[in-house]
Short mmCIF file of C-alpha atoms in Angstrom, two decimals:
data_model
loop_
_atom_site.label_atom_id
_atom_site.label_comp_id
_atom_site.label_asym_id
_atom_site.label_seq_id
_atom_site.Cartn_x
_atom_site.Cartn_y
_atom_site.Cartn_z
CA MET P 1 0.02 0.03 -0.02
CA ARG P 2 0.94 3.66 -0.15
CA ALA P 3 1.54 5.31 3.20
CA ALA P 4 3.04 8.59 4.66
CA VAL P 5 6.05 6.97 6.36
CA CYS P 6 8.34 8.54 9.15
CA CYS P 7 11.70 6.79 8.70
CA GLU P 8 13.51 8.90 11.29
CA TYR P 9 12.55 11.36 13.82
CA GLY P 10 12.49 14.89 12.90
CA PRO P 11 10.48 17.85 11.59
CA PRO P 12 7.20 17.14 9.39
CA GLU P 13 9.40 17.20 6.32
CA VAL P 14 10.94 13.83 7.16
CA VAL P 15 7.56 12.18 6.35
CA HIS P 16 7.20 10.84 2.73
CA VAL P 17 4.52 9.14 0.72
CA GLU P 18 5.89 5.69 -0.39
CA GLU P 19 5.24 2.06 -0.70
CA PHE P 20 4.92 0.33 2.82
CA PRO P 21 3.75 -3.07 3.95
CA THR P 22 0.05 -3.50 4.22
CA PRO P 23 -0.88 -4.23 7.92
CA GLU P 24 -2.81 -7.42 8.70
CA PRO P 25 -5.52 -7.39 11.30
CA GLN P 26 -5.00 -9.50 14.55
CA PRO P 27 -7.89 -11.76 15.51
CA ASP P 28 -9.60 -8.78 17.46
CA GLN P 29 -8.94 -6.22 14.77
CA VAL P 30 -10.34 -4.86 11.48
CA GLY P 31 -8.60 -3.46 8.41
CA VAL P 32 -10.14 -0.34 6.97
CA ARG P 33 -9.56 1.08 3.47
CA VAL P 34 -9.02 4.66 4.66
CA HIS P 35 -10.72 7.56 2.81
CA ALA P 36 -9.68 10.32 5.05
CA ALA P 37 -7.68 10.98 8.07
CA ALA P 38 -7.18 13.87 10.58
CA VAL P 39 -3.99 15.57 11.38
CA ASN P 40 -3.30 16.38 15.04
CA TYR P 41 -0.53 18.09 16.99
CA SER P 42 0.23 14.66 18.69
CA ASP P 43 1.18 13.40 15.17
CA VAL P 44 3.71 16.17 14.90
CA LEU P 45 5.15 15.23 18.27
CA LEU P 46 5.25 11.56 17.40
CA VAL P 47 7.30 12.33 14.12
CA ALA P 48 9.65 14.40 16.06
CA GLY P 49 10.16 11.81 18.75
CA GLU P 50 8.90 14.19 21.45
CA TYR P 51 5.54 12.60 22.46
CA GLN P 52 5.25 10.84 25.80
CA ILE P 53 5.17 7.55 24.18
CA LYS P 54 7.80 6.95 21.45
CA VAL P 55 7.17 4.84 18.29
CA PRO P 56 10.42 3.47 16.72
CA PRO P 57 10.90 4.33 12.99
CA PRO P 58 9.88 3.42 10.46
CA PHE P 59 6.12 3.87 11.23
CA VAL P 60 3.03 5.36 9.63
CA PRO P 61 1.84 8.29 11.76
CA GLY P 62 -1.88 9.39 12.09
CA SER P 63 -4.28 8.57 14.68
CA GLU P 64 -7.78 9.34 13.28
CA PHE P 65 -9.25 7.96 10.21
CA ALA P 66 -12.48 7.05 8.29
CA GLY P 67 -13.32 4.69 5.52
CA VAL P 68 -14.82 1.20 4.81
CA VAL P 69 -14.09 -2.13 6.46
CA GLU P 70 -12.30 -4.53 4.14
CA THR P 71 -11.01 -7.29 6.38
CA VAL P 72 -12.07 -8.50 9.80
CA GLY P 73 -10.05 -10.58 12.38
CA ALA P 74 -11.26 -14.07 13.36
CA ASP P 75 -12.64 -13.00 16.69
CA VAL P 76 -14.48 -10.00 15.51
CA THR P 77 -18.25 -9.65 15.81
CA GLY P 78 -20.60 -6.73 15.06
CA VAL P 79 -18.54 -5.26 12.35
CA SER P 80 -18.66 -6.41 8.68
CA VAL P 81 -16.80 -6.06 5.48
CA GLY P 82 -18.27 -3.05 3.70
CA ASP P 83 -19.37 -1.22 6.85
CA ARG P 84 -18.52 2.52 6.71
CA VAL P 85 -16.69 3.32 10.11
CA PHE P 86 -14.37 5.73 11.82
CA GLY P 87 -11.73 5.00 14.40
CA THR P 88 -8.65 5.93 16.30
CA GLY P 89 -5.29 4.48 17.19
CA MET P 90 -1.91 5.62 18.11
CA VAL P 91 -0.43 5.46 14.63
CA GLY P 92 -1.31 4.04 11.24
CA ALA P 93 -4.09 6.40 9.79
CA PHE P 94 -1.84 8.07 7.11
CA GLY P 95 -2.04 4.92 4.98
CA GLU P 96 -4.31 3.43 2.18
CA VAL P 97 -5.16 0.69 4.89
CA ALA P 98 -5.28 1.09 8.74
CA VAL P 99 -5.89 -1.70 11.33
CA ALA P 100 -7.64 -0.98 14.73
CA ARG P 101 -9.29 -2.86 17.48
CA ALA P 102 -12.88 -3.70 16.54
CA ALA P 103 -13.92 -2.31 19.91
CA GLY P 104 -12.53 1.16 18.91
CA ILE P 105 -14.28 1.26 15.72
CA THR P 106 -17.64 3.31 15.30
CA ARG P 107 -20.05 3.08 12.40
CA THR P 108 -20.33 6.30 10.50
CA PRO P 109 -23.90 7.74 10.81
CA ASP P 110 -25.71 7.97 7.54
CA GLY P 111 -25.35 11.27 5.71
CA ILE P 112 -22.01 11.96 7.47
CA ALA P 113 -19.10 12.37 5.03
CA ASP P 114 -15.80 10.57 5.64
CA THR P 115 -13.76 13.82 6.08
CA VAL P 116 -16.18 14.81 8.75
CA ALA P 117 -16.17 11.37 10.59
CA ALA P 118 -12.25 11.39 10.43
CA ALA P 119 -12.18 14.70 12.24
CA PHE P 120 -14.77 13.81 14.85
CA GLY P 121 -13.28 11.06 17.08
CA VAL P 122 -10.35 12.51 19.31
CA ALA P 123 -11.30 16.15 19.73
CA HIS P 124 -15.05 15.83 20.29
CA ARG P 125 -14.67 12.67 22.49
CA THR P 126 -12.00 14.31 24.58
CA SER P 127 -14.12 17.54 24.91
CA TYR P 128 -17.36 15.81 25.77
CA HIS P 129 -15.84 13.49 28.32
CA MET P 130 -14.12 16.39 30.16
CA LEU P 131 -17.23 18.51 30.22
CA ARG P 132 -19.57 15.75 31.14
CA SER P 133 -17.53 13.54 33.49
CA VAL P 134 -14.66 15.72 34.86
CA ALA P 135 -15.89 19.41 34.76
CA ARG P 136 -19.60 18.10 35.27
CA LEU P 137 -20.89 21.26 33.41
CA GLN P 138 -24.34 22.22 34.14
CA PRO P 139 -26.89 24.20 31.99
CA GLY P 140 -26.66 28.02 32.73
CA GLU P 141 -23.00 27.83 33.86
CA GLN P 142 -20.29 30.08 32.68
CA LEU P 143 -17.63 28.21 30.71
CA VAL P 144 -14.26 29.54 29.67
CA VAL P 145 -12.38 27.62 26.97
CA LEU P 146 -8.68 28.45 26.35
CA GLY P 147 -7.33 27.57 22.89
CA ALA P 148 -10.78 27.98 21.42
CA GLY P 149 -9.50 27.84 17.88
CA GLY P 150 -7.78 24.29 18.20
CA GLY P 151 -9.43 21.03 17.74
CA VAL P 152 -10.19 20.23 21.30
CA GLY P 153 -10.94 23.90 22.26
CA LEU P 154 -13.36 24.44 19.36
CA ALA P 155 -15.12 21.06 20.15
CA ALA P 156 -15.39 22.15 23.96
CA VAL P 157 -16.96 25.51 22.62
CA GLN P 158 -19.59 23.78 20.52
CA LEU P 159 -20.41 20.99 23.05
CA GLY P 160 -20.47 23.51 26.06
CA ALA P 161 -22.98 25.55 24.20
CA ALA P 162 -24.90 22.34 23.35
CA LEU P 163 -24.98 21.42 27.11
CA GLY P 164 -26.47 24.79 27.92
CA ALA P 165 -23.58 26.79 29.25
CA THR P 166 -22.61 30.47 28.25
CA VAL P 167 -19.22 30.12 26.66
CA THR P 168 -16.38 32.64 26.67
CA ALA P 169 -13.79 31.65 24.05
CA VAL P 170 -10.22 32.55 24.34
CA ALA P 171 -8.04 32.47 21.31
CA SER P 172 -4.98 34.02 19.58
CA SER P 173 -6.56 35.67 16.65
CA ALA P 174 -9.74 37.34 15.24
CA ARG P 175 -10.28 34.48 12.79
CA LYS P 176 -10.19 31.86 15.56
CA LEU P 177 -12.67 33.86 17.54
CA GLU P 178 -14.92 34.23 14.50
CA VAL P 179 -15.12 30.54 14.17
CA ALA P 180 -15.57 30.03 17.80
CA ALA P 181 -18.60 32.47 17.71
CA ALA P 182 -20.16 30.53 14.72
CA ASN P 183 -19.91 27.36 17.00
CA GLY P 184 -21.69 28.85 20.00
CA ALA P 185 -19.48 31.32 21.90
CA THR P 186 -21.13 34.25 23.44
CA HIS P 187 -17.96 36.10 24.60
CA LEU P 188 -14.87 36.42 22.80
CA ILE P 189 -11.20 37.31 23.93
CA ASP P 190 -8.17 37.71 21.93
CA HIS P 191 -5.34 36.96 24.56
CA ARG P 192 -2.78 38.42 22.33
CA ALA P 193 -4.55 41.82 22.11
CA ASN P 194 -5.59 41.82 25.73
CA ASP P 195 -4.48 41.26 29.24
CA LEU P 196 -6.27 38.11 29.91
CA ARG P 197 -6.79 38.45 33.58
CA LYS P 198 -8.30 41.89 33.08
CA ALA P 199 -10.36 40.88 30.10
CA LEU P 200 -11.81 37.82 31.94
CA LYS P 201 -12.76 40.00 34.91
CA GLU P 202 -14.45 42.54 32.82
CA THR P 203 -16.30 39.75 30.83
CA LEU P 204 -17.26 37.67 33.83
CA PRO P 205 -17.45 40.02 36.93
CA ASP P 206 -18.97 37.30 39.00
CA GLY P 207 -16.49 34.70 37.91
CA ALA P 208 -16.50 31.48 35.69
CA ASP P 209 -17.82 28.23 36.84
CA VAL P 210 -15.61 26.02 34.74
CA VAL P 211 -12.40 26.54 32.71
CA ILE P 212 -11.30 24.04 30.11
CA ASP P 213 -7.45 24.32 29.45
CA PRO P 214 -5.81 22.55 26.51
CA VAL P 215 -3.16 25.21 26.30
CA GLY P 216 -1.14 25.61 29.61
CA GLY P 217 1.70 27.83 29.66
CA ASP P 218 1.00 31.62 30.71
CA LEU P 219 -2.72 31.45 29.99
CA ALA P 220 -3.39 28.99 32.85
CA GLU P 221 -2.96 31.18 35.84
CA PRO P 222 -5.22 34.18 34.72
CA ALA P 223 -7.83 31.71 33.82
CA LEU P 224 -7.65 30.04 37.13
CA ARG P 225 -7.93 33.43 38.81
CA SER P 226 -11.16 34.14 36.91
CA LEU P 227 -12.99 31.16 38.67
CA ARG P 228 -15.70 31.94 41.23
CA TRP P 229 -15.73 30.19 44.56
CA ARG P 230 -15.77 26.33 44.05
CA GLY P 231 -15.10 26.83 40.37
CA ARG P 232 -13.51 23.86 38.32
CA LEU P 233 -10.50 23.99 36.07
CA VAL P 234 -9.82 20.94 33.86
CA THR P 235 -6.32 20.53 32.37
CA VAL P 236 -6.25 18.52 29.12
CA GLY P 237 -3.05 19.43 27.34
CA TYR P 238 -0.19 22.08 27.02
CA ALA P 239 -0.14 23.26 23.38
CA ALA P 240 1.75 26.40 24.60
CA GLY P 241 4.81 24.13 25.21
CA SER P 242 5.10 24.46 28.99
CA ILE P 243 3.38 23.07 31.92
CA PRO P 244 2.09 25.77 34.27
CA ARG P 245 2.84 25.96 38.01
CA ILE P 246 -0.38 26.61 39.79
CA PRO P 247 -0.27 28.84 42.95
CA LEU P 248 -2.09 26.54 45.26
CA ASN P 249 -3.10 29.53 47.68
CA LEU P 250 -5.60 30.45 44.96
CA VAL P 251 -7.08 26.98 45.05
CA LEU P 252 -7.16 27.13 48.82
CA LEU P 253 -8.78 30.60 49.07
CA LYS P 254 -11.44 29.86 46.36
CA GLY P 255 -12.05 26.23 46.98
CA ILE P 256 -11.18 25.59 43.58
CA GLN P 257 -11.36 21.95 42.09
CA ILE P 258 -8.64 21.09 39.56
CA GLY P 259 -9.19 18.03 37.40
CA GLY P 260 -7.43 16.43 34.56
CA MET P 261 -8.18 13.74 31.99
CA GLN P 262 -6.78 11.33 29.54
CA LEU P 263 -9.26 9.84 27.24
CA ARG P 264 -7.80 6.32 27.25
CA ASP P 265 -8.22 6.13 31.17
CA LEU P 266 -11.84 6.75 31.22
CA GLY P 267 -12.67 3.37 29.77
CA THR P 268 -10.42 1.72 32.49
CA HIS P 269 -11.61 3.62 35.45
CA ALA P 270 -15.12 4.61 34.61
CA PRO P 271 -16.63 2.48 31.82
CA ASP P 272 -20.13 3.17 32.71
CA GLU P 273 -19.64 6.90 32.39
CA LEU P 274 -17.81 6.36 29.10
CA GLN P 275 -20.65 4.45 27.63
CA ARG P 276 -23.12 6.93 28.69
CA ASN P 277 -21.03 9.69 27.20
CA GLU P 278 -20.44 7.84 23.87
CA ARG P 279 -24.24 7.25 23.57
CA GLU P 280 -24.95 10.89 24.36
CA LEU P 281 -22.18 12.18 22.01
CA MET P 282 -23.25 9.99 19.08
CA GLU P 283 -26.72 11.16 19.36
CA LEU P 284 -25.42 14.84 19.04
CA PHE P 285 -23.23 13.79 16.05
CA ALA P 286 -25.94 12.01 14.15
CA ALA P 287 -28.43 14.93 14.73
CA GLY P 288 -25.89 17.46 13.49
CA ARG P 289 -25.36 19.34 16.79
CA ALA P 290 -21.75 18.08 17.28
CA VAL P 291 -19.81 18.63 13.93
CA PRO P 292 -16.26 19.24 13.63
CA HIS P 293 -15.07 22.43 11.98
CA ILE P 294 -12.61 21.56 9.10
CA GLY P 295 -10.25 24.48 8.82
CA ALA P 296 -7.95 23.01 6.01
CA SER P 297 -7.86 19.97 3.67
CA PHE P 298 -4.81 18.47 2.11
CA THR P 299 -4.22 15.77 -0.35
CA PHE P 300 -2.43 12.35 0.51
CA ASP P 301 0.69 13.48 -1.30
CA GLU P 302 0.84 16.78 0.94
CA THR P 303 1.01 14.92 4.24
CA ALA P 304 4.16 16.69 5.32
CA ALA P 305 2.70 20.02 4.34
CA ALA P 306 -0.30 19.28 6.54
CA LEU P 307 1.96 18.24 9.48
CA ARG P 308 3.81 21.47 8.99
CA TYR P 309 0.57 23.61 8.92
CA VAL P 310 -0.29 22.09 12.35
CA ALA P 311 3.12 22.48 13.77
CA ASP P 312 3.17 26.12 12.80
CA GLY P 313 -0.08 26.78 14.71
CA HIS P 314 -2.23 27.66 11.65
CA ALA P 315 -4.85 25.17 12.24
CA ILE P 316 -8.40 26.18 13.11
CA GLY P 317 -10.43 23.19 14.28
CA LYS P 318 -9.35 20.09 12.50
CA ILE P 319 -7.06 19.47 9.60
CA VAL P 320 -7.97 16.67 7.08
CA LEU P 321 -6.04 14.52 4.67
CA GLU P 322 -8.22 13.10 1.77
CA ILE P 323 -6.44 9.75 1.20
CA ALA P 324 -9.07 8.21 -1.27
CA PRO P 325 -12.24 9.27 -3.06
#
């Protein structure tokens, strides 16, 4: 098969589309003919050898894909050849064929394009689980989302609004905030043009109930300070490149609750919540109330350019590779 292959760690430009052995599904896996894949910042880190889990080269990067099942393992039930599906894995999505555990495969709802399905899995699942299970967001609450132009941040804006919160979007450009507003944000703050602590105080004089932080860095503390008594902050990533040091006296004085979440841990520690959340989220997806914003599309041969686009911070929402018609 043809695949985008990382033969050595390095910048996005080390990835080249070439012939690569077609993966064969294990007994509990399915093989999917990939039509579309999504590009995430974690893919950039894996290619650079800077992710918390290292995959030895050569490997095919890519964690999200959508397409059609073409092979099934011996122990697989409930999924058949010809089913339209989307799924996730650590690597392997940037190839003409991807394999994944059947348990991690979801049927694509009728009327949903493969490009949309490929962009849905990680960001929307992460955002919904952290809003529903970690932040326990309630209708009528004030929600602040940092990094509101990114995949997880923009999904949190959209889903927070769908859950009945009033959303304040914080992002680094007017264009990102424009997209956030189109996805349900009520208040918009450009943190590069404003003092974030002051802007949040002016926007939310009574404080926020929940802060979602996929950014970290210098934005975390002013966002933490914006919380009202017993507010909740959920940390989900560090796109800024540095892990913030939280002044615990603020947590003490305001009774703040700080939570964190890795998506893979929810199934291990809270399987019932995971199943509930998946059911609710898929209902929103099928109804068109949870739809990823695709900021840019690239061809299969432009995989390195797509990774560079994400690495340089140009992405708004999700970035998609069109691998096959």
